[in-house]
Coordinates of C-alpha atoms and ligand atoms in Angstrom, one line a residue:
M1431 CA 89.0 -13.9 -56.8
P1432 CA 88.2 -12.1 -53.6
E1433 CA 91.7 -11.6 -52.2
D1434 CA 95.0 -10.4 -53.4
S1435 CA 96.2 -8.6 -50.3
D1436 CA 99.9 -8.0 -51.1
R1437 CA 100.1 -6.9 -54.7
I1438 CA 99.4 -3.3 -55.8
H1439 CA 97.5 -3.3 -59.1
L1440 CA 97.7 -0.1 -61.1
K1441 CA 94.5 0.6 -62.9
S1442 CA 94.2 1.6 -66.6
E1443 CA 91.7 4.1 -67.9
A1444 CA 89.5 1.2 -69.0
D1445 CA 89.8 -0.3 -65.5
L1446 CA 88.9 3.0 -64.0
A1447 CA 85.6 3.2 -65.9
G1448 CA 84.6 0.0 -64.1
M1449 CA 85.9 1.2 -60.7
R1450 CA 84.0 4.5 -61.0
R1451 CA 80.7 2.7 -61.7
A1452 CA 81.2 0.2 -58.8
C1453 CA 82.2 3.1 -56.4
R1454 CA 79.2 5.2 -57.5
L1455 CA 76.8 2.3 -56.8
A1456 CA 78.4 1.8 -53.3
A1457 CA 78.0 5.5 -52.6
E1458 CA 74.4 5.5 -53.7
T1459 CA 73.6 2.5 -51.6
L1460 CA 75.2 4.1 -48.6
D1461 CA 73.1 7.2 -49.3
L1462 CA 70.0 5.1 -49.2
A1463 CA 71.2 3.5 -45.9
G1464 CA 71.7 7.0 -44.4
R1465 CA 68.2 8.1 -45.4
M1466 CA 66.8 5.0 -43.4
V1467 CA 68.7 5.8 -40.2
K1468 CA 66.0 6.7 -37.7
E1469 CA 65.0 5.7 -34.2
G1470 CA 63.2 2.3 -34.2
V1471 CA 64.6 1.1 -37.5
S1472 CA 66.5 -2.3 -37.2
T1473 CA 69.9 -2.8 -38.8
L1474 CA 68.4 -5.8 -40.6
E1475 CA 65.9 -3.5 -42.3
I1476 CA 68.8 -1.4 -43.6
N1477 CA 70.6 -4.5 -44.8
D1478 CA 67.6 -5.8 -46.7
A1479 CA 66.7 -2.5 -48.4
C1480 CA 70.4 -2.0 -49.5
A1481 CA 70.6 -5.6 -50.7
A1482 CA 67.5 -5.0 -52.9
F1483 CA 68.9 -1.7 -54.2
M1484 CA 72.3 -3.3 -55.2
K1485 CA 70.4 -6.0 -57.0
E1486 CA 68.2 -3.6 -58.8
H1487 CA 71.3 -1.8 -60.1
H1488 CA 72.9 -5.1 -61.3
G1489 CA 75.4 -5.1 -58.4
K1490 CA 75.9 -7.3 -55.4
S1491 CA 77.3 -7.2 -51.9
A1492 CA 81.0 -8.1 -51.5
T1493 CA 80.6 -8.9 -47.9
L1494 CA 77.9 -11.6 -48.2
G1495 CA 79.9 -14.9 -48.0
Y1496 CA 83.2 -13.1 -47.7
R1497 CA 85.1 -15.5 -45.4
G1498 CA 81.7 -16.6 -44.2
Y1499 CA 80.4 -13.1 -43.3
P1500 CA 76.6 -13.6 -43.3
M1501 CA 75.2 -10.2 -44.4
H1502 CA 75.1 -7.7 -47.2
L1503 CA 76.7 -4.9 -45.2
C1504 CA 78.1 -4.1 -41.8
T1505 CA 76.3 -2.0 -39.1
S1506 CA 78.5 -1.0 -36.1
I1507 CA 76.7 0.7 -33.2
N1508 CA 78.4 2.8 -30.5
E1509 CA 81.2 0.7 -28.9
V1510 CA 81.3 -1.6 -32.0
V1511 CA 84.3 -0.5 -34.1
C1512 CA 83.5 -2.3 -37.3
H1513 CA 82.1 -5.6 -38.8
G1514 CA 78.9 -5.5 -36.8
I1515 CA 76.3 -7.9 -38.2
P1516 CA 72.8 -6.5 -39.0
K1517 CA 70.1 -8.0 -36.8
A1518 CA 66.3 -7.8 -36.5
K1519 CA 66.7 -7.2 -32.7
D1520 CA 69.1 -4.3 -33.1
R1521 CA 66.8 -1.3 -33.4
L1522 CA 68.4 2.1 -33.5
K1523 CA 67.9 4.3 -30.4
N1524 CA 68.0 8.1 -29.9
G1525 CA 71.6 9.1 -29.3
D1526 CA 73.2 6.1 -31.1
L1527 CA 76.1 6.4 -33.5
V1528 CA 75.8 3.8 -36.3
N1529 CA 78.4 3.2 -39.0
V1530 CA 77.1 1.5 -42.1
D1531 CA 79.9 0.0 -44.3
I1532 CA 79.0 -1.1 -47.8
T1533 CA 81.1 -2.9 -50.4
V1534 CA 79.6 -3.7 -53.8
I1535 CA 80.7 -5.7 -56.7
L1536 CA 79.7 -4.4 -60.1
D1537 CA 80.9 -6.1 -63.3
G1538 CA 83.8 -7.6 -61.3
W1539 CA 84.9 -4.3 -59.8
Y1540 CA 84.7 -3.4 -56.0
G1541 CA 83.7 -0.2 -54.4
D1542 CA 83.9 0.3 -50.6
C1543 CA 82.7 3.2 -48.4
S1544 CA 81.2 3.8 -45.0
R1545 CA 79.8 6.6 -42.9
T1546 CA 78.8 7.0 -39.2
F1547 CA 75.3 8.4 -38.8
A1548 CA 73.7 10.0 -35.8
V1549 CA 70.3 8.7 -34.5
G1550 CA 68.3 11.6 -33.2
A1551 CA 70.2 13.9 -30.8
L1552 CA 73.8 13.0 -29.9
S1553 CA 75.6 13.7 -26.6
E1554 CA 78.3 16.4 -27.1
P1555 CA 81.2 13.8 -26.8
A1556 CA 79.5 11.6 -29.4
R1557 CA 78.9 14.5 -31.8
L1558 CA 82.6 15.6 -31.5
L1559 CA 83.9 12.1 -32.0
M1560 CA 81.8 11.6 -35.1
E1561 CA 82.8 15.0 -36.5
R1562 CA 86.5 14.5 -35.8
A1563 CA 86.5 10.9 -37.3
E1564 CA 85.1 12.3 -40.5
R1565 CA 87.7 15.1 -40.5
A1566 CA 90.4 12.6 -39.8
M1567 CA 89.5 10.7 -43.0
W1568 CA 89.7 14.0 -45.0
V1569 CA 93.0 14.8 -43.5
G1570 CA 94.2 11.5 -44.8
I1571 CA 92.7 12.0 -48.2
E1572 CA 94.4 15.4 -48.5
A1573 CA 97.8 13.7 -48.2
V1574 CA 97.2 11.7 -51.3
R1575 CA 99.2 12.7 -54.4
P1576 CA 101.7 10.9 -56.7
G1577 CA 105.2 10.5 -55.1
E1578 CA 103.9 10.8 -51.6
F1579 CA 104.7 8.0 -49.1
M1580 CA 101.7 5.9 -48.1
G1581 CA 102.8 6.4 -44.5
T1582 CA 102.1 10.2 -44.7
I1583 CA 98.4 9.3 -44.5
G1584 CA 98.7 7.9 -41.0
E1585 CA 101.2 10.5 -39.9
R1586 CA 98.7 13.3 -40.8
I1587 CA 95.7 11.5 -39.3
E1588 CA 97.6 10.9 -36.0
A1589 CA 98.9 14.5 -35.9
Y1590 CA 95.3 15.8 -36.3
L1591 CA 93.7 13.4 -33.7
K1592 CA 96.4 13.6 -31.1
P1593 CA 95.2 16.7 -29.2
F1594 CA 91.8 15.1 -28.6
G1595 CA 93.4 12.1 -26.8
Y1596 CA 91.5 9.6 -29.1
G1597 CA 92.7 6.1 -29.9
I1598 CA 93.4 5.3 -33.6
V1599 CA 92.6 1.6 -34.2
R1600 CA 95.8 -0.3 -35.4
A1601 CA 94.6 -3.8 -35.9
L1602 CA 92.7 -2.9 -39.1
G1603 CA 93.5 -0.4 -41.8
G1604 CA 92.6 0.7 -45.3
H1605 CA 93.5 -1.4 -48.3
G1606 CA 94.0 -1.5 -52.0
I1607 CA 90.9 -2.4 -53.9
G1608 CA 90.0 -3.2 -57.5
R1609 CA 89.1 -6.6 -58.9
H1610 CA 89.6 -7.9 -55.4
F1611 CA 88.1 -6.7 -52.1
H1612 CA 91.6 -6.4 -50.5
E1613 CA 94.7 -5.7 -52.5
G1614 CA 98.0 -4.0 -51.6
P1615 CA 98.9 -1.6 -50.3
F1616 CA 97.9 -1.8 -46.6
V1617 CA 96.9 1.6 -45.3
P1618 CA 97.7 2.3 -41.7
H1619 CA 95.9 5.2 -40.0
H1620 CA 98.6 5.9 -37.4
R1621 CA 102.3 6.7 -37.6
Q1622 CA 104.6 3.7 -38.2
S1623 CA 108.3 3.3 -38.4
S1624 CA 108.3 2.5 -42.1
R1625 CA 106.9 5.1 -44.5
G1626 CA 105.8 2.4 -46.9
P1627 CA 105.6 2.6 -50.7
R1628 CA 105.2 5.7 -52.7
M1629 CA 101.8 6.6 -54.3
K1630 CA 101.6 6.2 -58.1
P1631 CA 98.9 7.3 -60.5
G1632 CA 96.4 4.5 -61.1
M1633 CA 96.6 3.2 -57.5
T1634 CA 93.2 2.7 -55.9
F1635 CA 92.8 2.2 -52.1
T1636 CA 90.6 3.1 -49.2
I1637 CA 91.2 5.4 -46.3
E1638 CA 88.9 4.4 -43.3
P1639 CA 90.2 5.5 -39.9
M1640 CA 88.4 3.9 -36.9
V1641 CA 88.6 6.4 -34.1
N1642 CA 87.9 5.4 -30.4
E1643 CA 87.0 7.9 -27.8
G1644 CA 89.3 5.9 -25.5
H1645 CA 92.2 3.4 -26.1
W1646 CA 93.0 2.1 -29.6
D1647 CA 92.8 -1.6 -28.5
V1648 CA 90.0 -3.8 -29.8
Y1649 CA 88.9 -7.4 -29.7
V1650 CA 86.7 -9.7 -31.8
D1651 CA 83.5 -11.0 -30.4
E1652 CA 83.9 -14.7 -29.5
D1653 CA 80.3 -15.6 -30.2
D1654 CA 79.9 -14.4 -33.7
G1655 CA 83.6 -14.2 -34.8
W1656 CA 83.1 -10.9 -36.5
T1657 CA 82.0 -8.0 -34.4
V1658 CA 85.0 -5.8 -33.4
W1659 CA 84.5 -4.0 -30.1
T1660 CA 86.6 -1.4 -28.3
K1661 CA 88.5 -3.1 -25.5
D1662 CA 87.7 -0.3 -23.0
G1663 CA 84.0 -0.1 -23.9
S1664 CA 84.4 3.5 -25.3
L1665 CA 82.5 4.8 -28.4
S1666 CA 84.0 4.4 -31.8
A1667 CA 83.3 6.2 -35.2
Q1668 CA 84.5 5.5 -38.7
F1669 CA 84.3 7.0 -42.2
E1670 CA 85.6 5.4 -45.4
H1671 CA 86.1 6.4 -49.1
T1672 CA 87.7 4.6 -52.0
L1673 CA 90.3 6.8 -53.7
L1674 CA 92.3 7.0 -56.9
V1675 CA 95.8 8.5 -57.2
T1676 CA 95.6 10.7 -60.3
P1677 CA 98.6 12.3 -62.2
T1678 CA 98.0 15.5 -60.2
G1679 CA 96.4 14.4 -56.9
V1680 CA 93.4 12.4 -55.8
E1681 CA 89.9 11.5 -57.0
V1682 CA 87.4 10.4 -54.4
L1683 CA 85.6 7.6 -56.2
T1684 CA 82.9 7.0 -53.6
R1685 CA 81.8 10.7 -53.4
L1686 CA 78.3 11.5 -54.7
D1687 CA 78.3 14.9 -56.4
Ligands
MF3_2800 N1 84.0 -3.1 -45.8 C1 85.0 -3.5 -44.8 C2 86.3 -2.7 -45.2 O1 86.2 -1.6 -45.2 C3 85.2 -4.9 -44.8 C4 84.1 -5.7 -44.3 S1 84.4 -7.4 -44.4 C5 83.1 -8.2 -43.7 O2 87.3 -3.2 -45.5 F1 83.3 -9.4 -43.9 F2 83.1 -7.9 -42.4 F3 82.0 -7.7 -44.2
CO2801 CO1 84.3 -0.8 -46.0
CO2802 CO1 87.5 -1.0 -46.7

């Protein structure tokens, strides 16, 4: 069952053993992708190597066939916000920002993470955008603890990013995750009027702010039906972790230690 986008499923200790393994495999696959990022490499080559790695470790891609998505992961270059489709003709160039987003299924459990990587030397604005997008994710993660409102995540991220004048994407957000790719709760990365539900131990969800150098508005590519672009053509960067609310705070399930 790939979707259960409204319900919040609290995980037991036994469930968490499965979640930790799936999240670890997602993180290891993303690490492999990061080591491949170099000028001249195609996004399809990254896709294929990661697909082989997931298989070797008895996992599989959650994105392949998800609502018809055609590939094992997403590769989003420069003005692409997310859901970019790997292609043989898309070869990385010096100065590119490329986000690789990987979701694996292992023994029925889902793990989801992404990072933006630099290809060669970045311009100063691109370097700052990437650094601040990563920091924005951590600011959100630092808000996670039992009893806190879900809305605090977006409030803190927005407060951190505001001085830079960046746009925080609103059309997509983080999500609960477990035996389904997308469960409740929805995780906005900007301030909203409702503070949302309170966090509880056993909740697992992603924080994955998409940060545009310009305006927050985006559109979906008409030709492929997937690629999400910034409306104003500005650069975009994103980082994502899958998290667990613990009795005392937060555990970052997709972190490699
Ligand atoms: N991994 C993405 C997320 O963070 C979702 C990708 S869905 C796809 O939620 F179909 F585009 F691959
Ligand atoms: Co993802
Ligand atoms: Co996600």
